[in-house]
Amino acid sequence: RTGWLTFAPMIMHNFNAGPSILPKEVLEEASRALLDFSRTGLSLLEIGHRTPIFTAVMEEARTLVRELMQLDDAHEVLFLHGGATLQFVQVPMNLLDEDQVANYTETGTWSEKAIKEARLFGKVHIAGSSASTGHTTIPKNLQVEAGSAYLHLTSNETIAGTQWHQFPYETKQPLVADMSSDVLSRVLDFNRFDLIYAGAQKNIGPAGACLVVVNKNCLGKIKRPIPAFMDYRLHIKEGSMLNTPPVFAVYVILLTLRWLKKKGGVSGIEKQNQEKASLFYNTLDALPLFQGPVAKEDRSNMNAVFSMQDPKLEKEFLQAAEQEGMVGIKGHRSVGGFRISLYNVLPLSSVQAITSFMRSFANKKG
Ligand code: PMP
């Protein structure tokens, strides 16, 4: 069976789309904390979340997000359960009344899921769609309905391999973004967004926690009663401890954010991400054996999707790549082909490895 190795080569190149690669030093430190956290003689998993040593973890994680994103005082940082999928529900539940309209952009699988859930709470207007191009583009010239509750977009479509490189900041509506697969990977004016959510398991840590950054001024404006667990205001009030938080996930996020800060923060990592993406796409464009479906200006720097001119070669390519320790390159089951995820933690050396492998494979076949 493909996708799994029967042996582990010396060097692994982990292109998984999520959960995905984490820094080795983070995994080492996290594993130490599993046995003896902060020299307490107890595991991180064995202590109360309200103990000072855990509240310090939560506090530092929150502070690092504020610092890395350069957030203003109106924005609050939360770590919640339920992944980005729960945010598809929680966002409209908190921001969209039954008689209101929310604008959504439709750019692929993930925005479609968000749209489906929002329709349970109010009216949805599709302000822009890439459906006619098979989601190989990002819609331009949005038709945003005036007076609506918010405008939602998926900043990076993990499966389609598209990414917003210019945001509709000029819109009058609160701007909401699902940044699950590109959060903290590039410099953005994060304060221009009223709500950002991101499942942690791609750029900022392991699965189990979802980062939410919300402008508190856009809360409390709707008539609907909100169940306590779904109410952002209560999570803010309780400092992400309305109930037991996902302690281990939050701790590994903290370690990953410290790692990111050491790498030069968001601007430091952005440079590396651009270098990785350029190397990959330049190689792809130079080799006729491979093709990328996405319009060049809308290509994602996080998830590069491609296929082979001759689909019969794909199995051979996949198996040969796996033999070289390159894992997680199979495309999502809904689109086939290949997908290389270039998240923050992936080193340039892994992109060098796969691009030189692609060149030598093409030479052999050419
Ligand atoms: N949005 C995007 C853009 C994603 O890539 C994913 C996960 N791949 C999700 C939402 C869903 O995230 P979760 O599994 O954390 O619910």
PDB file of N, CA and C in Angstrom, residues 135-180:
ATOM      1  N   HIS A 135     -12.143  25.667  -9.303  1.00  0.00           N
ATOM      2  CA  HIS A 135     -11.383  26.133  -8.130  1.00  0.00           C
ATOM      3  C   HIS A 135      -9.874  26.189  -8.370  1.00  0.00           C
ATOM      4  N   THR A 136      -9.511  26.597  -9.584  1.00  0.00           N
ATOM      5  CA  THR A 136      -8.078  26.771  -9.878  1.00  0.00           C
ATOM      6  C   THR A 136      -7.688  28.245  -9.831  1.00  0.00           C
ATOM      7  N   THR A 137      -8.618  29.091  -9.423  1.00  0.00           N
ATOM      8  CA  THR A 137      -8.354  30.537  -9.327  1.00  0.00           C
ATOM      9  C   THR A 137      -8.950  31.072  -8.020  1.00  0.00           C
ATOM     10  N   ILE A 138      -8.612  32.323  -7.728  1.00  0.00           N
ATOM     11  CA  ILE A 138      -9.241  33.052  -6.613  1.00  0.00           C
ATOM     12  C   ILE A 138     -10.118  34.124  -7.248  1.00  0.00           C
ATOM     13  N   PRO A 139     -11.380  34.227  -6.826  1.00  0.00           N
ATOM     14  CA  PRO A 139     -12.262  35.209  -7.479  1.00  0.00           C
ATOM     15  C   PRO A 139     -11.795  36.653  -7.253  1.00  0.00           C
ATOM     16  N   LYS A 140     -11.892  37.458  -8.310  1.00  0.00           N
ATOM     17  CA  LYS A 140     -11.559  38.885  -8.206  1.00  0.00           C
ATOM     18  C   LYS A 140     -12.890  39.661  -8.304  1.00  0.00           C
ATOM     19  N   ASN A 141     -12.863  40.933  -8.075  1.00  0.00           N
ATOM     20  CA  ASN A 141     -14.070  41.765  -8.202  1.00  0.00           C
ATOM     21  C   ASN A 141     -15.276  41.170  -7.487  1.00  0.00           C
ATOM     22  N   LEU A 142     -15.215  41.117  -6.205  1.00  0.00           N
ATOM     23  CA  LEU A 142     -16.298  40.509  -5.425  1.00  0.00           C
ATOM     24  C   LEU A 142     -17.557  41.382  -5.476  1.00  0.00           C
ATOM     25  N   GLN A 143     -18.699  40.725  -5.440  1.00  0.00           N
ATOM     26  CA  GLN A 143     -19.990  41.425  -5.357  1.00  0.00           C
ATOM     27  C   GLN A 143     -20.482  41.281  -3.920  1.00  0.00           C
ATOM     28  N   VAL A 144     -20.076  42.194  -3.091  1.00  0.00           N
ATOM     29  CA  VAL A 144     -20.403  42.093  -1.665  1.00  0.00           C
ATOM     30  C   VAL A 144     -21.720  42.815  -1.390  1.00  0.00           C
ATOM     31  N   GLU A 145     -22.632  42.126  -0.739  1.00  0.00           N
ATOM     32  CA  GLU A 145     -23.920  42.743  -0.439  1.00  0.00           C
ATOM     33  C   GLU A 145     -23.747  43.755   0.701  1.00  0.00           C
ATOM     34  N   ALA A 146     -24.235  44.951   0.456  1.00  0.00           N
ATOM     35  CA  ALA A 146     -24.072  46.018   1.464  1.00  0.00           C
ATOM     36  C   ALA A 146     -24.916  45.713   2.702  1.00  0.00           C
ATOM     37  N   GLY A 147     -24.499  46.205   3.830  1.00  0.00           N
ATOM     38  CA  GLY A 147     -25.274  46.062   5.069  1.00  0.00           C
ATOM     39  C   GLY A 147     -25.321  44.648   5.608  1.00  0.00           C
ATOM     40  N   SER A 148     -24.447  43.790   5.145  1.00  0.00           N
ATOM     41  CA  SER A 148     -24.497  42.399   5.582  1.00  0.00           C
ATOM     42  C   SER A 148     -23.629  42.197   6.827  1.00  0.00           C
ATOM     43  N   ALA A 149     -23.750  40.997   7.401  1.00  0.00           N
ATOM     44  CA  ALA A 149     -23.126  40.747   8.707  1.00  0.00           C
ATOM     45  C   ALA A 149     -21.599  40.679   8.625  1.00  0.00           C
ATOM     46  N   TYR A 150     -21.076  40.034   7.597  1.00  0.00           N
ATOM     47  CA  TYR A 150     -19.625  39.910   7.437  1.00  0.00           C
ATOM     48  C   TYR A 150     -19.290  39.330   6.073  1.00  0.00           C
ATOM     49  N   LEU A 151     -18.019  39.351   5.759  1.00  0.00           N
ATOM     50  CA  LEU A 151     -17.519  38.718   4.533  1.00  0.00           C
ATOM     51  C   LEU A 151     -16.515  37.643   4.943  1.00  0.00           C
ATOM     52  N   HIS A 152     -16.751  36.429   4.490  1.00  0.00           N
ATOM     53  CA  HIS A 152     -15.903  35.291   4.883  1.00  0.00           C
ATOM     54  C   HIS A 152     -15.066  34.810   3.698  1.00  0.00           C
ATOM     55  N   LEU A 153     -13.807  34.535   3.955  1.00  0.00           N
ATOM     56  CA  LEU A 153     -12.984  33.910   2.910  1.00  0.00           C
ATOM     57  C   LEU A 153     -12.048  32.866   3.522  1.00  0.00           C
ATOM     58  N   THR A 154     -11.599  31.982   2.688  1.00  0.00           N
ATOM     59  CA  THR A 154     -10.653  30.935   3.096  1.00  0.00           C
ATOM     60  C   THR A 154      -9.312  31.349   2.504  1.00  0.00           C
ATOM     61  N   SER A 155      -8.406  31.837   3.361  1.00  0.00           N
ATOM     62  CA  SER A 155      -7.204  32.485   2.817  1.00  0.00           C
ATOM     63  C   SER A 155      -6.323  31.530   2.018  1.00  0.00           C
ATOM     64  N   ASN A 156      -6.403  30.247   2.347  1.00  0.00           N
ATOM     65  CA  ASN A 156      -5.623  29.250   1.608  1.00  0.00           C
ATOM     66  C   ASN A 156      -6.475  27.982   1.504  1.00  0.00           C
ATOM     67  N   GLU A 157      -6.778  27.597   0.273  1.00  0.00           N
ATOM     68  CA  GLU A 157      -7.573  26.364   0.090  1.00  0.00           C
ATOM     69  C   GLU A 157      -6.600  25.185   0.021  1.00  0.00           C
ATOM     70  N   THR A 158      -6.577  24.430   1.086  1.00  0.00           N
ATOM     71  CA  THR A 158      -5.582  23.375   1.285  1.00  0.00           C
ATOM     72  C   THR A 158      -5.644  22.281   0.208  1.00  0.00           C
ATOM     73  N   ILE A 159      -6.835  22.016  -0.285  1.00  0.00           N
ATOM     74  CA  ILE A 159      -6.987  20.929  -1.274  1.00  0.00           C
ATOM     75  C   ILE A 159      -6.799  21.462  -2.695  1.00  0.00           C
ATOM     76  N   ALA A 160      -7.414  22.601  -2.998  1.00  0.00           N
ATOM     77  CA  ALA A 160      -7.313  23.164  -4.353  1.00  0.00           C
ATOM     78  C   ALA A 160      -5.924  23.738  -4.626  1.00  0.00           C
ATOM     79  N   GLY A 161      -5.216  24.154  -3.565  1.00  0.00           N
ATOM     80  CA  GLY A 161      -3.871  24.718  -3.759  1.00  0.00           C
ATOM     81  C   GLY A 161      -3.898  26.170  -4.215  1.00  0.00           C
ATOM     82  N   THR A 162      -4.937  26.899  -3.801  1.00  0.00           N
ATOM     83  CA  THR A 162      -5.013  28.325  -4.129  1.00  0.00           C
ATOM     84  C   THR A 162      -4.876  29.154  -2.860  1.00  0.00           C
ATOM     85  N   GLN A 163      -4.450  30.412  -3.034  1.00  0.00           N
ATOM     86  CA  GLN A 163      -4.244  31.284  -1.872  1.00  0.00           C
ATOM     87  C   GLN A 163      -4.591  32.727  -2.261  1.00  0.00           C
ATOM     88  N   TRP A 164      -5.235  33.413  -1.346  1.00  0.00           N
ATOM     89  CA  TRP A 164      -5.510  34.845  -1.567  1.00  0.00           C
ATOM     90  C   TRP A 164      -4.191  35.608  -1.365  1.00  0.00           C
ATOM     91  N   HIS A 165      -3.765  36.319  -2.397  1.00  0.00           N
ATOM     92  CA  HIS A 165      -2.560  37.146  -2.243  1.00  0.00           C
ATOM     93  C   HIS A 165      -2.920  38.609  -2.039  1.00  0.00           C
ATOM     94  N   GLN A 166      -4.176  38.951  -2.376  1.00  0.00           N
ATOM     95  CA  GLN A 166      -4.676  40.297  -2.083  1.00  0.00           C
ATOM     96  C   GLN A 166      -6.023  40.147  -1.399  1.00  0.00           C
ATOM     97  N   PHE A 167      -6.210  40.881  -0.323  1.00  0.00           N
ATOM     98  CA  PHE A 167      -7.454  40.712   0.430  1.00  0.00           C
ATOM     99  C   PHE A 167      -8.404  41.883   0.185  1.00  0.00           C
ATOM    100  N   PRO A 168      -9.713  41.612   0.245  1.00  0.00           N
ATOM    101  CA  PRO A 168     -10.686  42.694   0.026  1.00  0.00           C
ATOM    102  C   PRO A 168     -10.822  43.571   1.269  1.00  0.00           C
ATOM    103  N   TYR A 169      -9.711  44.206   1.649  1.00  0.00           N
ATOM    104  CA  TYR A 169      -9.699  45.030   2.866  1.00  0.00           C
ATOM    105  C   TYR A 169     -10.670  46.214   2.767  1.00  0.00           C
ATOM    106  N   GLU A 170     -10.969  46.617   1.521  1.00  0.00           N
ATOM    107  CA  GLU A 170     -11.780  47.830   1.362  1.00  0.00           C
ATOM    108  C   GLU A 170     -13.242  47.584   1.727  1.00  0.00           C
ATOM    109  N   THR A 171     -13.620  46.328   1.929  1.00  0.00           N
ATOM    110  CA  THR A 171     -15.017  46.027   2.234  1.00  0.00           C
ATOM    111  C   THR A 171     -15.455  46.690   3.542  1.00  0.00           C
ATOM    112  N   LYS A 172     -16.717  47.070   3.587  1.00  0.00           N
ATOM    113  CA  LYS A 172     -17.239  47.740   4.786  1.00  0.00           C
ATOM    114  C   LYS A 172     -17.633  46.723   5.864  1.00  0.00           C
ATOM    115  N   GLN A 173     -17.820  45.475   5.459  1.00  0.00           N
ATOM    116  CA  GLN A 173     -18.242  44.437   6.392  1.00  0.00           C
ATOM    117  C   GLN A 173     -17.086  43.944   7.243  1.00  0.00           C
ATOM    118  N   PRO A 174     -17.403  43.421   8.433  1.00  0.00           N
ATOM    119  CA  PRO A 174     -16.352  42.717   9.169  1.00  0.00           C
ATOM    120  C   PRO A 174     -15.771  41.598   8.295  1.00  0.00           C
ATOM    121  N   LEU A 175     -14.460  41.468   8.340  1.00  0.00           N
ATOM    122  CA  LEU A 175     -13.787  40.483   7.498  1.00  0.00           C
ATOM    123  C   LEU A 175     -13.433  39.254   8.345  1.00  0.00           C
ATOM    124  N   VAL A 176     -13.857  38.096   7.879  1.00  0.00           N
ATOM    125  CA  VAL A 176     -13.632  36.840   8.612  1.00  0.00           C
ATOM    126  C   VAL A 176     -12.824  35.913   7.721  1.00  0.00           C
ATOM    127  N   ALA A 177     -11.773  35.301   8.280  1.00  0.00           N
ATOM    128  CA  ALA A 177     -10.954  34.422   7.438  1.00  0.00           C
ATOM    129  C   ALA A 177     -10.653  33.094   8.113  1.00  0.00           C
ATOM    130  N   ASP A 178     -10.847  32.043   7.349  1.00  0.00           N
ATOM    131  CA  ASP A 178     -10.345  30.728   7.741  1.00  0.00           C
ATOM    132  C   ASP A 178      -8.888  30.681   7.272  1.00  0.00           C
ATOM    133  N   MET A 179      -7.960  30.781   8.219  1.00  0.00           N
ATOM    134  CA  MET A 179      -6.529  30.757   7.879  1.00  0.00           C
ATOM    135  C   MET A 179      -5.882  29.445   8.309  1.00  0.00           C
ATOM    136  N   SER A 180      -6.680  28.380   8.344  1.00  0.00           N
ATOM    137  CA  SER A 180      -6.157  27.114   8.869  1.00  0.00           C
ATOM    138  C   SER A 180      -4.827  26.712   8.239  1.00  0.00           C
TER     139      SER A 180
END
